[in-house]
PDB file of C-alpha atoms in Angstrom:
ATOM      1  CA  MET A  91      -4.282  -5.214  -6.567  1.00  0.00           C
ATOM      2  CA  ALA A  92      -7.161  -3.368  -5.297  1.00  0.00           C
ATOM      3  CA  SER A  93      -5.546  -2.511  -1.709  1.00  0.00           C
ATOM      4  CA  HIS A  94      -2.733  -1.139  -3.761  1.00  0.00           C
ATOM      5  CA  ARG A  95      -5.110   1.418  -5.315  1.00  0.00           C
ATOM      6  CA  LYS A  96      -6.326   2.132  -1.749  1.00  0.00           C
ATOM      7  CA  LEU A  97      -3.338   3.030  -0.354  1.00  0.00           C
ATOM      8  CA  ARG A  98      -1.904   5.060  -2.805  1.00  0.00           C
ATOM      9  CA  ALA A  99      -5.309   6.820  -2.883  1.00  0.00           C
ATOM     10  CA  ALA A 100      -4.786   7.371   0.755  1.00  0.00           C
ATOM     11  CA  ALA A 101      -1.310   8.469  -0.117  1.00  0.00           C
ATOM     12  CA  VAL A 102      -2.681  11.207  -2.272  1.00  0.00           C
ATOM     13  CA  VAL A 103      -5.052  12.413  -0.322  1.00  0.00           C
ATOM     14  CA  CYS A 104      -2.476  13.082   2.603  1.00  0.00           C
ATOM     15  CA  ALA A 105      -0.608  15.435   0.365  1.00  0.00           C
ATOM     16  CA  ALA A 106      -3.885  17.304  -1.165  1.00  0.00           C
ATOM     17  CA  VAL A 107      -5.459  17.535   2.164  1.00  0.00           C
ATOM     18  CA  ALA A 108      -2.755  18.636   4.075  1.00  0.00           C
ATOM     19  CA  VAL A 109      -1.475  21.376   1.827  1.00  0.00           C
ATOM     20  CA  ALA A 110      -4.491  22.628   0.268  1.00  0.00           C
ATOM     21  CA  GLY A 111      -6.835  23.272   3.754  1.00  0.00           C
ATOM     22  CA  PRO A 112     -10.314  22.686   4.617  1.00  0.00           C
ATOM     23  CA  ALA A 113     -12.020  25.134   1.920  1.00  0.00           C
ATOM     24  CA  SER A 114     -10.290  23.755  -1.213  1.00  0.00           C
ATOM     25  CA  ALA A 115      -9.894  20.191  -0.100  1.00  0.00           C
ATOM     26  CA  ALA A 116     -13.363  19.610   0.454  1.00  0.00           C
ATOM     27  CA  ALA A 117     -14.151  20.734  -3.397  1.00  0.00           C
ATOM     28  CA  TRP A 118       1.850   5.612   8.592  1.00  0.00           C
ATOM     29  CA  ALA A 119       4.496   5.883  12.842  1.00  0.00           C
ATOM     30  CA  ALA A 120       7.601   4.133  12.299  1.00  0.00           C
ATOM     31  CA  PRO A 121      10.695   5.840  11.652  1.00  0.00           C
ATOM     32  CA  PRO A 122      12.356   5.647   8.530  1.00  0.00           C
ATOM     33  CA  ALA A 123      15.135   2.983   9.277  1.00  0.00           C
ATOM     34  CA  ALA A 124      11.925   0.898  10.270  1.00  0.00           C
ATOM     35  CA  VAL A 125      11.358   0.071   6.599  1.00  0.00           C
ATOM     36  CA  ARG A 126      12.069  -3.512   5.441  1.00  0.00           C
ATOM     37  CA  ALA A 127      14.908  -4.180   2.887  1.00  0.00           C
ATOM     38  CA  ALA A 128      12.037  -5.286   0.803  1.00  0.00           C
ATOM     39  CA  VAL A 129      10.994  -1.689   0.489  1.00  0.00           C
ATOM     40  CA  GLN A 130      14.321  -0.549  -0.508  1.00  0.00           C
ATOM     41  CA  GLU A 131      14.812  -3.002  -3.500  1.00  0.00           C
ATOM     42  CA  THR A 132      14.415  -1.318  -6.960  1.00  0.00           C
ATOM     43  CA  ALA A 133      11.968  -4.099  -8.059  1.00  0.00           C
ATOM     44  CA  PRO A 134       9.874  -6.659  -6.348  1.00  0.00           C
ATOM     45  CA  LEU A 135      11.443 -10.414  -5.917  1.00  0.00           C
ATOM     46  CA  LEU A 136       9.773 -13.587  -6.247  1.00  0.00           C
ATOM     47  CA  PRO A 137       9.956 -15.949  -3.069  1.00  0.00           C
ATOM     48  CA  VAL A 138      13.295 -17.719  -2.869  1.00  0.00           C
ATOM     49  CA  PRO A 139      13.088 -21.268  -3.909  1.00  0.00           C
ATOM     50  CA  ALA A 140      13.209 -23.853  -1.519  1.00  0.00           C
ATOM     51  CA  PRO A 141      12.189 -27.509  -0.496  1.00  0.00           C
ATOM     52  CA  SER A 142       8.595 -27.645   0.687  1.00  0.00           C
ATOM     53  CA  PRO A 143       7.821 -29.149   4.162  1.00  0.00           C
ATOM     54  CA  SER A 144       6.692 -32.881   4.525  1.00  0.00           C
ATOM     55  CA  PRO A 145       3.971 -33.350   3.974  1.00  0.00           C
ATOM     56  CA  ASP A 146       2.377 -30.742   2.064  1.00  0.00           C
ATOM     57  CA  PRO A 147      -0.522 -29.271   3.876  1.00  0.00           C
ATOM     58  CA  PHE A 148      -2.015 -28.505   0.164  1.00  0.00           C
ATOM     59  CA  ALA A 149      -1.316 -31.676  -1.470  1.00  0.00           C
ATOM     60  CA  ASP A 150      -4.830 -32.492  -2.028  1.00  0.00           C
ATOM     61  CA  LEU A 151      -5.891 -29.262  -2.828  1.00  0.00           C
ATOM     62  CA  THR A 152      -6.328 -27.375  -6.300  1.00  0.00           C
ATOM     63  CA  PRO A 153      -4.614 -23.710  -6.423  1.00  0.00           C
ATOM     64  CA  ASP A 154      -7.875 -21.761  -6.043  1.00  0.00           C
ATOM     65  CA  GLU A 155      -8.933 -24.458  -3.061  1.00  0.00           C
ATOM     66  CA  ILE A 156      -5.520 -23.113  -1.631  1.00  0.00           C
ATOM     67  CA  VAL A 157      -6.104 -19.150  -2.482  1.00  0.00           C
ATOM     68  CA  ASP A 158      -9.476 -19.573  -0.793  1.00  0.00           C
ATOM     69  CA  ARG A 159      -8.428 -21.115   2.434  1.00  0.00           C
ATOM     70  CA  ALA A 160      -5.216 -18.272   2.011  1.00  0.00           C
ATOM     71  CA  VAL A 161      -7.888 -15.596   1.682  1.00  0.00           C
ATOM     72  CA  THR A 162     -10.212 -16.474   4.621  1.00  0.00           C
ATOM     73  CA  ALA A 163      -7.139 -17.321   6.948  1.00  0.00           C
ATOM     74  CA  THR A 164      -5.842 -13.630   6.094  1.00  0.00           C
ATOM     75  CA  GLN A 165      -8.849 -11.879   6.463  1.00  0.00           C
ATOM     76  CA  SER A 166      -9.461 -13.388   9.858  1.00  0.00           C
ATOM     77  CA  ALA A 167      -6.185 -11.736  11.417  1.00  0.00           C
ATOM     78  CA  THR A 168      -6.983  -8.878  13.926  1.00  0.00           C
ATOM     79  CA  SER A 169      -3.916  -6.960  13.086  1.00  0.00           C
ATOM     80  CA  LEU A 170      -0.989  -7.385  10.549  1.00  0.00           C
ATOM     81  CA  ARG A 171       1.972  -5.415   9.036  1.00  0.00           C
ATOM     82  CA  MET A 172       1.982  -4.477   5.347  1.00  0.00           C
ATOM     83  CA  ALA A 173       5.372  -3.304   3.707  1.00  0.00           C
ATOM     84  CA  GLY A 174       5.953  -2.807   0.254  1.00  0.00           C
ATOM     85  CA  ARG A 175       6.295  -0.651  -3.170  1.00  0.00           C
ATOM     86  CA  VAL A 176       3.625   0.439  -5.623  1.00  0.00           C
ATOM     87  CA  PHE A 177       3.798   1.917  -9.100  1.00  0.00           C
ATOM     88  CA  SER A 178       1.121   3.488 -10.118  1.00  0.00           C
ATOM     89  CA  GLU A 179       0.612   6.495 -12.739  1.00  0.00           C
ATOM     90  CA  GLY A 180       4.245   6.862 -12.893  1.00  0.00           C
ATOM     91  CA  GLN A 181       4.707   7.429  -9.388  1.00  0.00           C
ATOM     92  CA  ARG A 182       6.601   5.135  -6.794  1.00  0.00           C
ATOM     93  CA  LEU A 183       4.724   4.685  -3.286  1.00  0.00           C
ATOM     94  CA  ASP A 184       6.677   2.925  -0.461  1.00  0.00           C
ATOM     95  CA  ILE A 185       4.491   1.866   2.639  1.00  0.00           C
ATOM     96  CA  ASP A 186       5.105  -0.054   5.988  1.00  0.00           C
ATOM     97  CA  PHE A 187       2.183  -0.155   8.242  1.00  0.00           C
ATOM     98  CA  ALA A 188       0.940  -2.019  11.062  1.00  0.00           C
ATOM     99  CA  VAL A 189      -2.976  -2.125  11.197  1.00  0.00           C
ATOM    100  CA  ASN A 190      -5.453  -3.678  13.469  1.00  0.00           C
ATOM    101  CA  ASP A 191      -9.118  -4.251  13.241  1.00  0.00           C
ATOM    102  CA  ARG A 192     -10.024  -1.159  15.457  1.00  0.00           C
ATOM    103  CA  ASP A 193      -9.340   1.273  12.690  1.00  0.00           C
ATOM    104  CA  GLU A 194      -5.813   2.048  13.874  1.00  0.00           C
ATOM    105  CA  CYS A 195      -2.560   2.108  12.050  1.00  0.00           C
ATOM    106  CA  THR A 196       0.930   3.430  12.561  1.00  0.00           C
ATOM    107  CA  GLY A 197       3.446   3.528   9.934  1.00  0.00           C
ATOM    108  CA  LEU A 198       5.451   5.123   7.264  1.00  0.00           C
ATOM    109  CA  MET A 199       5.025   6.138   3.504  1.00  0.00           C
ATOM    110  CA  LYS A 200       7.168   7.388   0.821  1.00  0.00           C
ATOM    111  CA  ILE A 201       6.135   9.280  -2.408  1.00  0.00           C
ATOM    112  CA  ASP A 202       8.007  10.990  -4.731  1.00  0.00           C
ATOM    113  CA  GLY A 203      11.382  11.452  -2.475  1.00  0.00           C
ATOM    114  CA  GLY A 204       9.421  12.400   0.412  1.00  0.00           C
ATOM    115  CA  THR A 205       8.364  10.482   3.383  1.00  0.00           C
ATOM    116  CA  ALA A 206       5.398  10.845   5.855  1.00  0.00           C
ATOM    117  CA  GLU A 207       4.548   9.144   9.276  1.00  0.00           C
ATOM    118  CA  LEU A 208       1.135   8.322   9.734  1.00  0.00           C
ATOM    119  CA  ARG A 209      -0.522   7.400  12.958  1.00  0.00           C
ATOM    120  CA  ARG A 210      -4.543   6.878  13.870  1.00  0.00           C
ATOM    121  CA  VAL A 211      -6.230   6.335  17.128  1.00  0.00           C
ATOM    122  CA  ASP A 212      -9.596   7.160  18.712  1.00  0.00           C
ATOM    123  CA  ASP A 213     -10.728   8.182  15.102  1.00  0.00           C
ATOM    124  CA  PHE A 214      -8.004  11.019  15.079  1.00  0.00           C
ATOM    125  CA  THR A 215      -5.376  10.910  12.157  1.00  0.00           C
ATOM    126  CA  TYR A 216      -1.942  12.347  12.734  1.00  0.00           C
ATOM    127  CA  MET A 217       0.536  12.817   9.949  1.00  0.00           C
ATOM    128  CA  LYS A 218       3.942  14.369   9.669  1.00  0.00           C
ATOM    129  CA  GLY A 219       6.017  14.512   6.747  1.00  0.00           C
ATOM    130  CA  ASP A 220       9.407  15.839   5.869  1.00  0.00           C
ATOM    131  CA  GLU A 221      10.163  19.114   4.054  1.00  0.00           C
ATOM    132  CA  ALA A 222      10.723  17.137   0.591  1.00  0.00           C
ATOM    133  CA  PHE A 223       7.547  15.596   1.505  1.00  0.00           C
ATOM    134  CA  TRP A 224       5.495  18.808   1.981  1.00  0.00           C
ATOM    135  CA  ARG A 225       7.303  20.644  -1.270  1.00  0.00           C
ATOM    136  CA  VAL A 226       6.670  17.941  -3.882  1.00  0.00           C
ATOM    137  CA  SER A 227       2.798  17.324  -2.576  1.00  0.00           C
ATOM    138  CA  MET A 228       2.028  21.223  -2.084  1.00  0.00           C
ATOM    139  CA  ALA A 229       3.720  21.580  -6.129  1.00  0.00           C
ATOM    140  CA  SER A 230       1.621  19.134  -7.355  1.00  0.00           C
ATOM    141  CA  GLN A 231      -1.166  20.725  -6.171  1.00  0.00           C
ATOM    142  CA  GLY A 232      -0.208  23.997  -8.080  1.00  0.00           C
ATOM    143  CA  MET A 233       0.834  25.879  -5.024  1.00  0.00           C
ATOM    144  CA  SER A 234       2.830  28.985  -5.238  1.00  0.00           C
ATOM    145  CA  GLU A 235       6.381  29.229  -3.593  1.00  0.00           C
ATOM    146  CA  PRO A 236       5.327  31.808  -1.199  1.00  0.00           C
ATOM    147  CA  GLN A 237       2.435  29.455  -0.254  1.00  0.00           C
ATOM    148  CA  ILE A 238       4.478  26.575   0.103  1.00  0.00           C
ATOM    149  CA  ASP A 239       6.869  28.588   2.411  1.00  0.00           C
ATOM    150  CA  ALA A 240       4.307  29.877   4.520  1.00  0.00           C
ATOM    151  CA  THR A 241       2.708  26.435   5.048  1.00  0.00           C
ATOM    152  CA  ILE A 242       5.672  24.273   5.613  1.00  0.00           C
ATOM    153  CA  GLU A 243       6.633  26.766   8.314  1.00  0.00           C
ATOM    154  CA  LEU A 244       3.179  25.677  10.357  1.00  0.00           C
ATOM    155  CA  VAL A 245       4.018  21.930   9.615  1.00  0.00           C
ATOM    156  CA  LYS A 246       7.599  21.704   9.657  1.00  0.00           C
ATOM    157  CA  GLY A 247       8.348  19.288  12.860  1.00  0.00           C
ATOM    158  CA  ARG A 248       4.723  18.831  13.635  1.00  0.00           C
ATOM    159  CA  TRP A 249       2.003  16.444  13.456  1.00  0.00           C
ATOM    160  CA  LEU A 250      -1.064  17.412  11.052  1.00  0.00           C
ATOM    161  CA  LYS A 251      -3.845  16.920  13.848  1.00  0.00           C
ATOM    162  CA  ILE A 252      -7.295  15.704  11.468  1.00  0.00           C
ATOM    163  CA  ALA A 253     -10.227  15.202  13.561  1.00  0.00           C
ATOM    164  CA  PRO A 254     -13.225  13.048  12.648  1.00  0.00           C
ATOM    165  CA  GLY A 255     -15.630  15.061  10.308  1.00  0.00           C
ATOM    166  CA  GLN A 256     -12.593  17.444   9.068  1.00  0.00           C
ATOM    167  CA  ALA A 257     -11.648  17.245   5.254  1.00  0.00           C
ATOM    168  CA  GLY A 258      -9.918  14.082   4.152  1.00  0.00           C
ATOM    169  CA  SER A 259     -10.862  12.594   7.651  1.00  0.00           C
ATOM    170  CA  SER A 260     -12.542   9.573   6.134  1.00  0.00           C
ATOM    171  CA  ASP A 261     -10.006   9.214   3.132  1.00  0.00           C
ATOM    172  CA  LEU A 262      -7.172   8.824   5.114  1.00  0.00           C
ATOM    173  CA  SER A 263      -8.973   6.492   7.352  1.00  0.00           C
ATOM    174  CA  GLY A 264      -9.220   3.941   4.483  1.00  0.00           C
ATOM    175  CA  VAL A 265      -5.575   3.276   4.957  1.00  0.00           C
ATOM    176  CA  CYS A 266      -6.321   1.726   8.685  1.00  0.00           C
ATOM    177  CA  ASP A 267      -9.157  -0.033   7.655  1.00  0.00           C
ATOM    178  CA  LEU A 268      -8.113  -3.437   8.053  1.00  0.00           C
ATOM    179  CA  LYS A 269     -11.211  -5.017   6.943  1.00  0.00           C
ATOM    180  CA  GLY A 270     -11.269  -3.105   4.117  1.00  0.00           C
ATOM    181  CA  LEU A 271      -8.099  -3.508   2.689  1.00  0.00           C
ATOM    182  CA  LEU A 272      -8.584  -7.517   3.570  1.00  0.00           C
ATOM    183  CA  ALA A 273     -11.709  -7.296   1.583  1.00  0.00           C
ATOM    184  CA  SER A 274     -10.273  -6.095  -1.691  1.00  0.00           C
ATOM    185  CA  LEU A 275      -8.244  -9.371  -1.652  1.00  0.00           C
ATOM    186  CA  ASP A 276     -11.246 -11.319  -2.626  1.00  0.00           C
ATOM    187  CA  GLU A 277     -11.606  -8.633  -5.935  1.00  0.00           C
ATOM    188  CA  ASP A 278      -7.817 -10.018  -6.455  1.00  0.00           C
ATOM    189  CA  LYS A 279      -9.030 -13.798  -6.594  1.00  0.00           C
ATOM    190  CA  ALA A 280      -8.420 -14.877 -10.059  1.00  0.00           C
ATOM    191  CA  GLU A 281     -11.661 -16.698 -11.948  1.00  0.00           C
ATOM    192  CA  PRO A 282     -11.881 -20.302 -11.243  1.00  0.00           C
ATOM    193  CA  GLY A 283      -9.010 -22.315 -12.950  1.00  0.00           C
ATOM    194  CA  THR A 284      -6.944 -19.590 -14.036  1.00  0.00           C
ATOM    195  CA  LEU A 285      -4.335 -20.292 -11.467  1.00  0.00           C
ATOM    196  CA  ILE A 286      -1.341 -22.401 -11.405  1.00  0.00           C
ATOM    197  CA  ARG A 287       1.137 -23.920  -8.488  1.00  0.00           C
ATOM    198  CA  GLY A 288       4.434 -22.429  -9.020  1.00  0.00           C
ATOM    199  CA  PRO A 289       7.565 -23.840  -7.372  1.00  0.00           C
ATOM    200  CA  ASP A 290       7.317 -24.152  -3.451  1.00  0.00           C
ATOM    201  CA  GLY A 291       9.663 -21.147  -2.131  1.00  0.00           C
ATOM    202  CA  GLU A 292      10.197 -19.125   1.178  1.00  0.00           C
ATOM    203  CA  VAL A 293       9.713 -15.700   2.478  1.00  0.00           C
ATOM    204  CA  ASP A 294      11.684 -14.543   5.461  1.00  0.00           C
ATOM    205  CA  GLY A 295      12.320 -18.088   6.552  1.00  0.00           C
ATOM    206  CA  THR A 296       9.147 -19.673   6.240  1.00  0.00           C
ATOM    207  CA  PRO A 297       8.297 -21.901   3.577  1.00  0.00           C
ATOM    208  CA  VAL A 298       5.332 -21.042   1.234  1.00  0.00           C
ATOM    209  CA  ALA A 299       3.323 -22.458  -1.728  1.00  0.00           C
ATOM    210  CA  THR A 300       2.979 -19.824  -4.636  1.00  0.00           C
ATOM    211  CA  LEU A 301       0.082 -19.464  -6.661  1.00  0.00           C
ATOM    212  CA  VAL A 302       0.295 -18.055 -10.210  1.00  0.00           C
ATOM    213  CA  LYS A 303      -2.172 -15.860 -12.625  1.00  0.00           C
ATOM    214  CA  LYS A 304      -0.927 -14.825 -15.823  1.00  0.00           C
ATOM    215  CA  GLU A 305      -3.104 -12.304 -17.510  1.00  0.00           C
ATOM    216  CA  THR A 306      -3.570 -12.456 -21.354  1.00  0.00           C
ATOM    217  CA  GLY A 307      -2.683  -9.204 -23.298  1.00  0.00           C
ATOM    218  CA  GLU A 308      -6.623  -9.094 -24.325  1.00  0.00           C
ATOM    219  CA  GLU A 309      -7.193  -8.839 -20.593  1.00  0.00           C
ATOM    220  CA  THR A 310      -4.784  -6.152 -20.010  1.00  0.00           C
ATOM    221  CA  GLY A 311      -5.766  -4.539 -23.167  1.00  0.00           C
ATOM    222  CA  THR A 312      -2.147  -4.644 -25.011  1.00  0.00           C
ATOM    223  CA  GLU A 313      -3.612  -6.844 -27.617  1.00  0.00           C
ATOM    224  CA  THR A 314      -3.769  -4.269 -30.983  1.00  0.00           C
ATOM    225  CA  THR A 315      -5.471  -4.605 -34.164  1.00  0.00           C
ATOM    226  CA  GLU A 316      -4.575  -2.421 -37.259  1.00  0.00           C
ATOM    227  CA  PRO A 317      -1.346  -0.344 -36.697  1.00  0.00           C
ATOM    228  CA  GLU A 318      -1.926   3.187 -36.472  1.00  0.00           C
ATOM    229  CA  THR A 319      -0.038   5.869 -38.430  1.00  0.00           C
ATOM    230  CA  THR A 320       1.805   7.921 -35.819  1.00  0.00           C
ATOM    231  CA  ALA A 321       2.621  11.490 -36.441  1.00  0.00           C
ATOM    232  CA  PRO A 322       6.296  12.553 -37.617  1.00  0.00           C
ATOM    233  CA  GLY A 323       7.957  13.579 -34.223  1.00  0.00           C
ATOM    234  CA  THR A 324       6.050  11.613 -32.251  1.00  0.00           C
ATOM    235  CA  THR A 325       6.825   8.268 -30.669  1.00  0.00           C
ATOM    236  CA  GLU A 326       4.045   5.618 -29.687  1.00  0.00           C
ATOM    237  CA  PRO A 327       3.664   4.788 -26.289  1.00  0.00           C
ATOM    238  CA  GLU A 328       5.096   1.594 -25.335  1.00  0.00           C
ATOM    239  CA  PRO A 329       2.428  -1.433 -24.791  1.00  0.00           C
ATOM    240  CA  VAL A 330       1.480  -2.539 -21.053  1.00  0.00           C
ATOM    241  CA  LYS A 331       2.995  -5.874 -20.378  1.00  0.00           C
ATOM    242  CA  PRO A 332       0.558  -8.363 -19.517  1.00  0.00           C
ATOM    243  CA  GLU A 333      -0.015  -8.967 -15.720  1.00  0.00           C
ATOM    244  CA  THR A 334       1.769 -12.094 -13.783  1.00  0.00           C
ATOM    245  CA  THR A 335       0.170 -12.001 -10.355  1.00  0.00           C
ATOM    246  CA  THR A 336       1.974 -14.315  -7.436  1.00  0.00           C
ATOM    247  CA  VAL A 337       0.400 -14.827  -4.095  1.00  0.00           C
ATOM    248  CA  SER A 338       2.619 -16.633  -1.710  1.00  0.00           C
ATOM    249  CA  VAL A 339       0.836 -18.662   0.929  1.00  0.00           C
ATOM    250  CA  SER A 340       2.065 -20.133   4.304  1.00  0.00           C
ATOM    251  CA  GLN A 341       2.804 -23.785   4.556  1.00  0.00           C
ATOM    252  CA  GLU A 342       3.544 -23.604   8.494  1.00  0.00           C
ATOM    253  CA  GLY A 343       0.536 -22.565  10.814  1.00  0.00           C
ATOM    254  CA  LYS A 344      -2.508 -20.738   9.285  1.00  0.00           C
ATOM    255  CA  PRO A 345      -2.341 -20.373   5.437  1.00  0.00           C
ATOM    256  CA  TYR A 346      -1.726 -16.515   5.827  1.00  0.00           C
ATOM    257  CA  ILE A 347      -0.803 -14.766   2.667  1.00  0.00           C
ATOM    258  CA  LEU A 348       2.805 -13.753   3.387  1.00  0.00           C
ATOM    259  CA  LYS A 349       3.669 -12.205  -0.045  1.00  0.00           C
ATOM    260  CA  MET A 350       1.545 -10.530  -3.440  1.00  0.00           C
ATOM    261  CA  VAL A 351       4.066  -9.395  -6.435  1.00  0.00           C
ATOM    262  CA  LYS A 352       2.358  -8.189  -9.678  1.00  0.00           C
ATOM    263  CA  THR A 353       4.607  -7.622 -12.578  1.00  0.00           C
ATOM    264  CA  GLY A 354       3.778  -5.928 -15.577  1.00  0.00           C
ATOM    265  CA  GLY A 355       0.037  -4.275 -15.664  1.00  0.00           C
ATOM    266  CA  GLU A 356      -0.664  -0.541 -15.027  1.00  0.00           C
ATOM    267  CA  GLU A 357       0.536  -0.834 -11.288  1.00  0.00           C
ATOM    268  CA  PRO A 358       3.228  -3.286 -10.561  1.00  0.00           C
ATOM    269  CA  GLY A 359       4.228  -4.134  -7.311  1.00  0.00           C
ATOM    270  CA  SER A 360       5.018  -6.052  -4.445  1.00  0.00           C
ATOM    271  CA  MET A 361       3.688  -6.415  -0.915  1.00  0.00           C
ATOM    272  CA  MET A 362       4.713  -8.327   2.133  1.00  0.00           C
ATOM    273  CA  LEU A 363       2.318  -9.364   4.852  1.00  0.00           C
ATOM    274  CA  SER A 364       3.698 -10.377   8.430  1.00  0.00           C
ATOM    275  CA  ASP A 365       2.859  -9.791  12.417  1.00  0.00           C
ATOM    276  CA  PHE A 366      -0.335 -11.101  12.278  1.00  0.00           C
ATOM    277  CA  ASP A 367      -2.438 -10.799  15.472  1.00  0.00           C
ATOM    278  CA  LYS A 368       0.018  -8.722  17.266  1.00  0.00           C
ATOM    279  CA  PRO A 369      -0.520  -6.143  19.155  1.00  0.00           C
ATOM    280  CA  VAL A 370      -0.191  -2.541  17.283  1.00  0.00           C
ATOM    281  CA  ASP A 371       0.911   0.519  19.735  1.00  0.00           C
ATOM    282  CA  VAL A 372       0.078   3.393  18.480  1.00  0.00           C
ATOM    283  CA  VAL A 373       1.198   6.477  20.364  1.00  0.00           C
ATOM    284  CA  VAL A 374      -0.524   9.722  20.483  1.00  0.00           C
ATOM    285  CA  PRO A 375       1.999  12.834  19.608  1.00  0.00           C
ATOM    286  CA  PRO A 376       1.931  15.419  22.134  1.00  0.00           C
ATOM    287  CA  ALA A 377      -0.165  18.281  21.736  1.00  0.00           C
ATOM    288  CA  SER A 378       2.924  20.705  21.813  1.00  0.00           C
ATOM    289  CA  GLU A 379       4.015  18.918  18.737  1.00  0.00           C
ATOM    290  CA  THR A 380       0.549  18.968  16.722  1.00  0.00           C
ATOM    291  CA  VAL A 381      -1.287  21.450  14.796  1.00  0.00           C
ATOM    292  CA  ASP A 382      -4.766  21.694  13.686  1.00  0.00           C
ATOM    293  CA  LEU A 383      -5.919  21.028  10.161  1.00  0.00           C
ATOM    294  CA  SER A 384      -8.064  23.690  10.471  1.00  0.00           C
ATOM    295  CA  LYS A 385      -5.380  26.141  10.991  1.00  0.00           C
ATOM    296  CA  LEU A 386      -3.815  25.936   7.512  1.00  0.00           C
ATOM    297  CA  GLY A 387      -7.366  27.455   5.624  1.00  0.00           C
ATOM    298  CA  GLY A 388      -5.478  30.622   5.416  1.00  0.00           C
ATOM    299  CA  THR A 389      -2.379  29.479   3.557  1.00  0.00           C
ATOM    300  CA  SER A 390      -4.457  28.506   0.377  1.00  0.00           C
ATOM    301  CA  ALA A 391      -5.931  31.586  -0.375  1.00  0.00           C
TER     302      ALA A 391
END
């Protein structure tokens, strides 16, 4: 899913910008308890089977037409909440964000055992990570233990404030860009005729139609020709399984996309969408609990 890549990129920027400081960097806040049970699961789940409503609102539509309506409806939302889990390049990213069309958001992300909260309002981004988040992030940037300890002392228990124009500000804003995130839905639509309608189900008690797209091994790069000789003592990489993408579309009210699940491929994951058009209340952290990004410049030397 294109939106998955954008979310993961924002998480990486969180780590790189915050721990490296402006000089080298130039070269989400619900509490942890608010993360949904779906994010805690070890694997994404497909919709729970359920009888379809009567009458079926999509009875006269092809799978492609259902998805077109779903994408249009979802892109019309002024706000929503997204929660899920994405795997990319061996890393697991859990997110739970509320986002609106004014580029404001509040939420939480977990990556490599660490947790960070993020808020964006009035073009300022505020990020607060726990020690595990900062240590894992700084170590991945090649910082020494003394540098890590010094930086943690500056940011521990405080919000990192990133102003417009500072390093990473534009990249971090991507996670709060509702229009940009929803625009990527067009990229995720299947080629005409490649979708099938699966069994109807339920997402959080709402009846849904499920649309399934299965890619072939050739499309995902898993088809092989002549087997290559493997050097002694080495192991061949496991082939990537073909992708299967399942989209769950609400059969009640507007045909919003309520869940997207991708299995196989290089970036499997599951994302749930909810709270459409509900207000997003972003609280600005007190000045006494923030530290400006520029204050970290001297810690990366």
